[in-house]
Structure formats: C-alpha cells, structure tokens
PDB file of C-alpha atoms in Angstrom:
ATOM      1  CA  VAL N   1       0.000   0.000   0.000  1.00  0.00           C
ATOM      2  CA  THR N   2       2.844   2.428   0.857  1.00  0.00           C
ATOM      3  CA  SER N   3       4.495   1.852  -2.541  1.00  0.00           C
ATOM      4  CA  ARG N   4       1.169   2.454  -4.274  1.00  0.00           C
ATOM      5  CA  LYS N   5       0.626   5.720  -2.373  1.00  0.00           C
ATOM      6  CA  GLN N   6       4.156   6.865  -3.229  1.00  0.00           C
ATOM      7  CA  THR N   7       3.589   6.022  -6.893  1.00  0.00           C
ATOM      8  CA  GLU N   8       0.251   7.857  -6.927  1.00  0.00           C
ATOM      9  CA  ALA N   9       1.822  10.899  -5.214  1.00  0.00           C
ATOM     10  CA  ALA N  10       4.673  10.959  -7.729  1.00  0.00           C
ATOM     11  CA  LEU N  11       2.205  10.720 -10.609  1.00  0.00           C
ATOM     12  CA  ARG N  12       0.080  13.568  -9.178  1.00  0.00           C
ATOM     13  CA  ALA N  13       3.189  15.739  -8.729  1.00  0.00           C
ATOM     14  CA  THR N  14       4.215  15.112 -12.332  1.00  0.00           C
ATOM     15  CA  GLU N  15       0.699  15.869 -13.606  1.00  0.00           C
ATOM     16  CA  ASP N  16       0.625  19.095 -11.543  1.00  0.00           C
ATOM     17  CA  ARG N  17       4.010  20.158 -12.903  1.00  0.00           C
ATOM     18  CA  TYR N  18       2.974  19.562 -16.510  1.00  0.00           C
ATOM     19  CA  GLY N  19      -0.447  21.100 -15.917  1.00  0.00           C
ATOM     20  CA  HIS N  20       1.303  24.323 -14.885  1.00  0.00           C
ATOM     21  CA  LEU N  21       3.481  24.173 -17.994  1.00  0.00           C
ATOM     22  CA  PHE N  22       0.421  23.755 -20.225  1.00  0.00           C
ATOM     23  CA  GLU N  23      -1.421  26.629 -18.568  1.00  0.00           C
ATOM     24  CA  SER N  24       1.535  29.022 -18.857  1.00  0.00           C
ATOM     25  CA  ALA N  25       2.876  27.912 -22.266  1.00  0.00           C
ATOM     26  CA  ALA N  26       3.156  30.392 -25.126  1.00  0.00           C
ATOM     27  CA  ASP N  27       1.938  27.738 -27.594  1.00  0.00           C
ATOM     28  CA  ILE N  28      -1.495  26.369 -28.373  1.00  0.00           C
ATOM     29  CA  ILE N  29      -1.953  23.165 -26.361  1.00  0.00           C
ATOM     30  CA  PHE N  30      -5.071  21.039 -26.168  1.00  0.00           C
ATOM     31  CA  GLU N  31      -6.165  17.519 -25.393  1.00  0.00           C
ATOM     32  CA  ALA N  32      -8.863  15.676 -27.298  1.00  0.00           C
ATOM     33  CA  ASP N  33     -10.322  12.253 -26.568  1.00  0.00           C
ATOM     34  CA  ALA N  34     -10.156   9.300 -28.968  1.00  0.00           C
ATOM     35  CA  GLU N  35     -13.159  10.624 -30.894  1.00  0.00           C
ATOM     36  CA  GLY N  36     -11.663  14.099 -31.298  1.00  0.00           C
ATOM     37  CA  TYR N  37     -13.676  15.956 -28.651  1.00  0.00           C
ATOM     38  CA  PHE N  38     -11.767  18.629 -26.737  1.00  0.00           C
ATOM     39  CA  ARG N  39     -11.201  17.740 -23.086  1.00  0.00           C
ATOM     40  CA  TYR N  40      -8.724  20.519 -22.344  1.00  0.00           C
ATOM     41  CA  VAL N  41      -7.537  23.732 -24.030  1.00  0.00           C
ATOM     42  CA  ASN N  42      -4.936  26.090 -22.618  1.00  0.00           C
ATOM     43  CA  PRO N  43      -5.403  29.888 -22.313  1.00  0.00           C
ATOM     44  CA  VAL N  44      -3.369  30.635 -25.461  1.00  0.00           C
ATOM     45  CA  THR N  45      -5.732  28.476 -27.510  1.00  0.00           C
ATOM     46  CA  LEU N  46      -8.690  30.478 -26.218  1.00  0.00           C
ATOM     47  CA  ARG N  47      -6.958  33.802 -26.806  1.00  0.00           C
ATOM     48  CA  VAL N  48      -5.880  32.989 -30.394  1.00  0.00           C
ATOM     49  CA  PHE N  49      -9.293  31.668 -31.404  1.00  0.00           C
ATOM     50  CA  GLY N  50     -11.470  34.052 -29.392  1.00  0.00           C
ATOM     51  CA  PHE N  51     -13.599  31.387 -27.727  1.00  0.00           C
ATOM     52  CA  SER N  52     -14.339  30.754 -24.062  1.00  0.00           C
ATOM     53  CA  ARG N  53     -13.453  27.379 -22.542  1.00  0.00           C
ATOM     54  CA  ASP N  54     -17.171  26.491 -22.372  1.00  0.00           C
ATOM     55  CA  GLU N  55     -17.526  27.138 -26.107  1.00  0.00           C
ATOM     56  CA  VAL N  56     -14.700  24.725 -26.959  1.00  0.00           C
ATOM     57  CA  VAL N  57     -14.546  21.862 -24.443  1.00  0.00           C
ATOM     58  CA  GLY N  58     -16.898  19.082 -25.507  1.00  0.00           C
ATOM     59  CA  ARG N  59     -16.823  20.012 -29.204  1.00  0.00           C
ATOM     60  CA  ARG N  60     -14.971  18.024 -31.849  1.00  0.00           C
ATOM     61  CA  PHE N  61     -11.684  19.621 -32.916  1.00  0.00           C
ATOM     62  CA  THR N  62     -12.517  19.178 -36.605  1.00  0.00           C
ATOM     63  CA  GLU N  63     -15.291  21.781 -36.232  1.00  0.00           C
ATOM     64  CA  PHE N  64     -12.562  24.417 -36.025  1.00  0.00           C
ATOM     65  CA  ILE N  65     -10.685  23.276 -39.139  1.00  0.00           C
ATOM     66  CA  ARG N  66     -11.430  24.952 -42.456  1.00  0.00           C
ATOM     67  CA  PRO N  67     -14.036  22.651 -44.060  1.00  0.00           C
ATOM     68  CA  ASP N  68     -12.057  21.791 -47.200  1.00  0.00           C
ATOM     69  CA  PHE N  69      -9.143  20.554 -45.028  1.00  0.00           C
ATOM     70  CA  ARG N  70     -11.218  18.393 -42.667  1.00  0.00           C
ATOM     71  CA  PRO N  71     -11.038  15.153 -44.712  1.00  0.00           C
ATOM     72  CA  ALA N  72      -7.232  15.373 -45.027  1.00  0.00           C
ATOM     73  CA  VAL N  73      -6.750  16.068 -41.318  1.00  0.00           C
ATOM     74  CA  PHE N  74      -9.145  13.290 -40.354  1.00  0.00           C
ATOM     75  CA  GLU N  75      -7.346  10.861 -42.685  1.00  0.00           C
ATOM     76  CA  HIS N  76      -4.006  11.885 -41.150  1.00  0.00           C
ATOM     77  CA  TYR N  77      -5.181  11.064 -37.620  1.00  0.00           C
ATOM     78  CA  LEU N  78      -6.953   7.908 -38.758  1.00  0.00           C
ATOM     79  CA  LYS N  79      -3.640   6.679 -40.153  1.00  0.00           C
ATOM     80  CA  GLN N  80      -1.875   7.668 -36.931  1.00  0.00           C
ATOM     81  CA  THR N  81      -4.284   5.695 -34.751  1.00  0.00           C
ATOM     82  CA  SER N  82      -4.563   2.734 -37.142  1.00  0.00           C
ATOM     83  CA  ALA N  83      -0.793   2.400 -37.355  1.00  0.00           C
ATOM     84  CA  ARG N  84      -0.471   3.147 -33.614  1.00  0.00           C
ATOM     85  CA  VAL N  85       2.063   5.884 -34.327  1.00  0.00           C
ATOM     86  CA  GLN N  86       2.696   7.650 -31.024  1.00  0.00           C
ATOM     87  CA  ASN N  87       3.221  11.111 -32.508  1.00  0.00           C
ATOM     88  CA  SER N  88       2.667  12.906 -35.804  1.00  0.00           C
ATOM     89  CA  TYR N  89       2.814  16.359 -37.405  1.00  0.00           C
ATOM     90  CA  ILE N  90       0.408  18.105 -39.796  1.00  0.00           C
ATOM     91  CA  GLU N  91      -0.309  21.665 -40.948  1.00  0.00           C
ATOM     92  CA  PHE N  92      -3.802  22.991 -41.670  1.00  0.00           C
ATOM     93  CA  PRO N  93      -5.924  26.167 -41.527  1.00  0.00           C
ATOM     94  CA  ALA N  94      -8.229  26.615 -38.536  1.00  0.00           C
ATOM     95  CA  LEU N  95     -10.983  29.180 -38.076  1.00  0.00           C
ATOM     96  CA  THR N  96     -11.361  31.648 -35.205  1.00  0.00           C
ATOM     97  CA  LYS N  97     -14.664  32.688 -33.686  1.00  0.00           C
ATOM     98  CA  THR N  98     -14.782  35.653 -36.095  1.00  0.00           C
ATOM     99  CA  GLY N  99     -14.100  33.384 -39.094  1.00  0.00           C
ATOM    100  CA  ALA N 100     -10.483  34.503 -39.533  1.00  0.00           C
ATOM    101  CA  GLU N 101      -8.069  31.824 -40.739  1.00  0.00           C
ATOM    102  CA  VAL N 102      -5.075  30.744 -38.624  1.00  0.00           C
ATOM    103  CA  TRP N 103      -2.577  28.226 -39.982  1.00  0.00           C
ATOM    104  CA  LEU N 104      -1.432  25.665 -37.436  1.00  0.00           C
ATOM    105  CA  GLY N 105       1.444  23.223 -37.355  1.00  0.00           C
ATOM    106  CA  GLN N 106       0.268  20.487 -35.018  1.00  0.00           C
ATOM    107  CA  ASN N 107       2.295  17.861 -33.195  1.00  0.00           C
ATOM    108  CA  ALA N 108      -0.053  15.203 -31.848  1.00  0.00           C
ATOM    109  CA  TRP N 109       0.636  12.433 -29.340  1.00  0.00           C
ATOM    110  CA  MET N 110      -1.643   9.558 -28.439  1.00  0.00           C
ATOM    111  CA  VAL N 111      -1.916   9.308 -24.664  1.00  0.00           C
ATOM    112  CA  ASN N 112      -3.766   7.477 -21.920  1.00  0.00           C
ATOM    113  CA  HIS N 113      -3.263   7.156 -18.163  1.00  0.00           C
ATOM    114  CA  LEU N 114      -0.795   4.300 -18.520  1.00  0.00           C
ATOM    115  CA  SER N 115       1.001   6.270 -21.216  1.00  0.00           C
ATOM    116  CA  TYR N 116       1.271   9.310 -18.906  1.00  0.00           C
ATOM    117  CA  TYR N 117       2.693   7.092 -16.164  1.00  0.00           C
ATOM    118  CA  VAL N 118       5.287   5.479 -18.413  1.00  0.00           C
ATOM    119  CA  ARG N 119       6.319   8.803 -19.975  1.00  0.00           C
ATOM    120  CA  ALA N 120       6.692  10.465 -16.580  1.00  0.00           C
ATOM    121  CA  LYS N 121       8.894   7.604 -15.380  1.00  0.00           C
ATOM    122  CA  LEU N 122      10.986   7.709 -18.574  1.00  0.00           C
ATOM    123  CA  MET N 123      11.562  11.428 -18.062  1.00  0.00           C
ATOM    124  CA  TRP N 124      13.305  10.585 -14.798  1.00  0.00           C
ATOM    125  CA  ASP N 125      15.148   7.545 -16.151  1.00  0.00           C
ATOM    126  CA  VAL N 126      15.427   7.197 -19.915  1.00  0.00           C
ATOM    127  CA  THR N 127      16.982   3.742 -19.521  1.00  0.00           C
ATOM    128  CA  ALA N 128      13.945   2.322 -17.699  1.00  0.00           C
ATOM    129  CA  ASP N 129      12.412  -0.857 -19.121  1.00  0.00           C
ATOM    130  CA  VAL N 130       8.939  -0.095 -20.520  1.00  0.00           C
ATOM    131  CA  ASN N 131       7.655  -3.616 -19.828  1.00  0.00           C
ATOM    132  CA  GLY N 132       8.903  -3.255 -16.256  1.00  0.00           C
ATOM    133  CA  LEU N 133       7.098   0.089 -15.952  1.00  0.00           C
ATOM    134  CA  VAL N 134       3.845  -1.491 -17.148  1.00  0.00           C
ATOM    135  CA  ARG N 135       4.317  -4.201 -14.493  1.00  0.00           C
ATOM    136  CA  GLU N 136       5.010  -1.534 -11.848  1.00  0.00           C
ATOM    137  CA  TYR N 137       1.918   0.423 -12.913  1.00  0.00           C
ATOM    138  CA  THR N 138      -0.392  -2.593 -12.829  1.00  0.00           C
ATOM    139  CA  ARG N 139       0.946  -3.707  -9.433  1.00  0.00           C
ATOM    140  CA  ALA N 140       0.501  -0.224  -7.957  1.00  0.00           C
ATOM    141  CA  PHE N 141      -2.998   0.347  -9.306  1.00  0.00           C
ATOM    142  CA  TYR N 142      -4.498  -3.157  -9.496  1.00  0.00           C
ATOM    143  CA  GLY N 143      -2.894  -5.043  -6.599  1.00  0.00           C
ATOM    144  CA  LYS N 144      -3.719  -8.766  -6.673  1.00  0.00           C
ATOM    145  CA  ALA N 145      -5.277  -8.417 -10.128  1.00  0.00           C
ATOM    146  CA  ALA N 146      -2.059  -6.917 -11.583  1.00  0.00           C
ATOM    147  CA  GLN N 147      -0.948  -9.985 -13.513  1.00  0.00           C
ATOM    148  CA  SER N 148      -4.356 -10.391 -15.170  1.00  0.00           C
ATOM    149  CA  VAL N 149      -4.550  -6.686 -16.010  1.00  0.00           C
ATOM    150  CA  GLU N 150      -1.046  -6.729 -17.483  1.00  0.00           C
ATOM    151  CA  GLN N 151      -1.955  -9.729 -19.636  1.00  0.00           C
ATOM    152  CA  TYR N 152      -5.121  -7.919 -20.716  1.00  0.00           C
ATOM    153  CA  ILE N 153      -3.088  -4.815 -21.690  1.00  0.00           C
ATOM    154  CA  TRP N 154      -0.753  -6.867 -23.896  1.00  0.00           C
ATOM    155  CA  ILE N 155      -3.635  -8.859 -25.427  1.00  0.00           C
ATOM    156  CA  LEU N 156      -5.467  -5.609 -26.183  1.00  0.00           C
ATOM    157  CA  GLU N 157      -2.316  -4.078 -27.699  1.00  0.00           C
ATOM    158  CA  SER N 158      -1.933  -7.117 -29.925  1.00  0.00           C
ATOM    159  CA  ALA N 159      -5.603  -7.126 -30.943  1.00  0.00           C
ATOM    160  CA  VAL N 160      -5.591  -3.432 -31.839  1.00  0.00           C
ATOM    161  CA  ASP N 161      -2.493  -3.974 -33.964  1.00  0.00           C
ATOM    162  CA  LYS N 162      -4.301  -6.717 -35.903  1.00  0.00           C
ATOM    163  CA  THR N 163      -7.651  -5.033 -36.513  1.00  0.00           C
ATOM    164  CA  THR N 164      -8.928  -2.666 -39.195  1.00  0.00           C
ATOM    165  CA  ILE N 165     -11.920  -1.482 -37.175  1.00  0.00           C
ATOM    166  CA  HIS N 166     -10.365   1.996 -36.979  1.00  0.00           C
ATOM    167  CA  GLU N 167     -10.762   2.428 -40.728  1.00  0.00           C
ATOM    168  CA  THR N 168     -14.340   1.157 -40.733  1.00  0.00           C
ATOM    169  CA  TRP N 169     -15.289   3.362 -37.779  1.00  0.00           C
ATOM    170  CA  GLY N 170     -13.456   6.403 -39.098  1.00  0.00           C
ATOM    171  CA  ARG N 171     -14.907   6.394 -42.589  1.00  0.00           C
ATOM    172  CA  SER N 172     -18.449   6.237 -41.273  1.00  0.00           C
ATOM    173  CA  LEU N 173     -18.187   9.563 -39.446  1.00  0.00           C
ATOM    174  CA  ALA N 174     -19.949  12.523 -41.048  1.00  0.00           C
ATOM    175  CA  TRP N 175     -18.194  15.847 -41.531  1.00  0.00           C
TER     176      TRP N 175
END
C-alpha cells in the first residue's frame, strides 16, 4: 500500500508540474479524446481563437478546421491511430470565432493514463524498461489483479495492432 501511495503521489506531482506548464505555455496546447472531442484547451488556444473554454470543451476539434481541409486532417489522424504511431505532425488552416483563418502546425501524441505514467517515469530515467514500468503500474494500481490486467493490456495491444476497425469506424463519421 505504501508503494502504491508513493507512486500515486509521484504521478500527481508530475501531472501538476505539466499542468502548470500547459497553462503558462506560449503555444497552443489542447487535449482531445479518442473521438476528437476537446477535453482541455490552454489559455493561449482560447486567446488565439477568441472562444471561451465552455464554447470549446466538448466540441470536436474538426469543427474548427477549415471545411475543405477536414477530410485530409481526419485521414491523417486515422492513419496515426490505425498504425499506432505515437506522434505525428500536420499543418492545416483553422478558423477563429470571427471566421479569420489561422494556420497551425500540429504535433499530436496519443496518450492514456498508462502512457502518462510510463512517460513520466521515462523522463526521470530514460533507460527504464517499458515492460517493467507497465508491471510496476499494474501492481501499484491493481494489486492482486495486476498480472491479469497486465496480460489484458498486452492482449489488447496485440488485438488493436491486428484489426482494421479503426478504418471502418473512421470512414463512417460525417463531416
């Protein structure tokens, strides 16, 4: 239990540190869920685009892309998720609240809680074993069920790598 509490405290401290960086950054930073809905936008994003946080969070990011570029951007991110590429870069025009056009160069990373944990640990020790970190994570957060959860994670990873459901799902979405 003590190890788990220490791990959770370290994770919270890392999240707080990076949260402060995101809030005070001079760049546009946002987080969207797997379906492209904004979950977080930093103050610079709001200032550049002229929206309030309530007007952005919960909306799909593609709504803010110039309509003729939406299919290309969607295809780019579909390929990223289908190929399980951790990060990618694309440039496209976005629209402000007034309709003005702003060109963006966007670096995008796929993340989840486990991913945050592993990345935070790797920032402190770049030589750390990723498989060992996954084991550490599952032990800290799942206790006696850790081995089963770890097996599930690797089975899921393997299944996602072998499926084309991303393409089927992605192409059925309306613009």
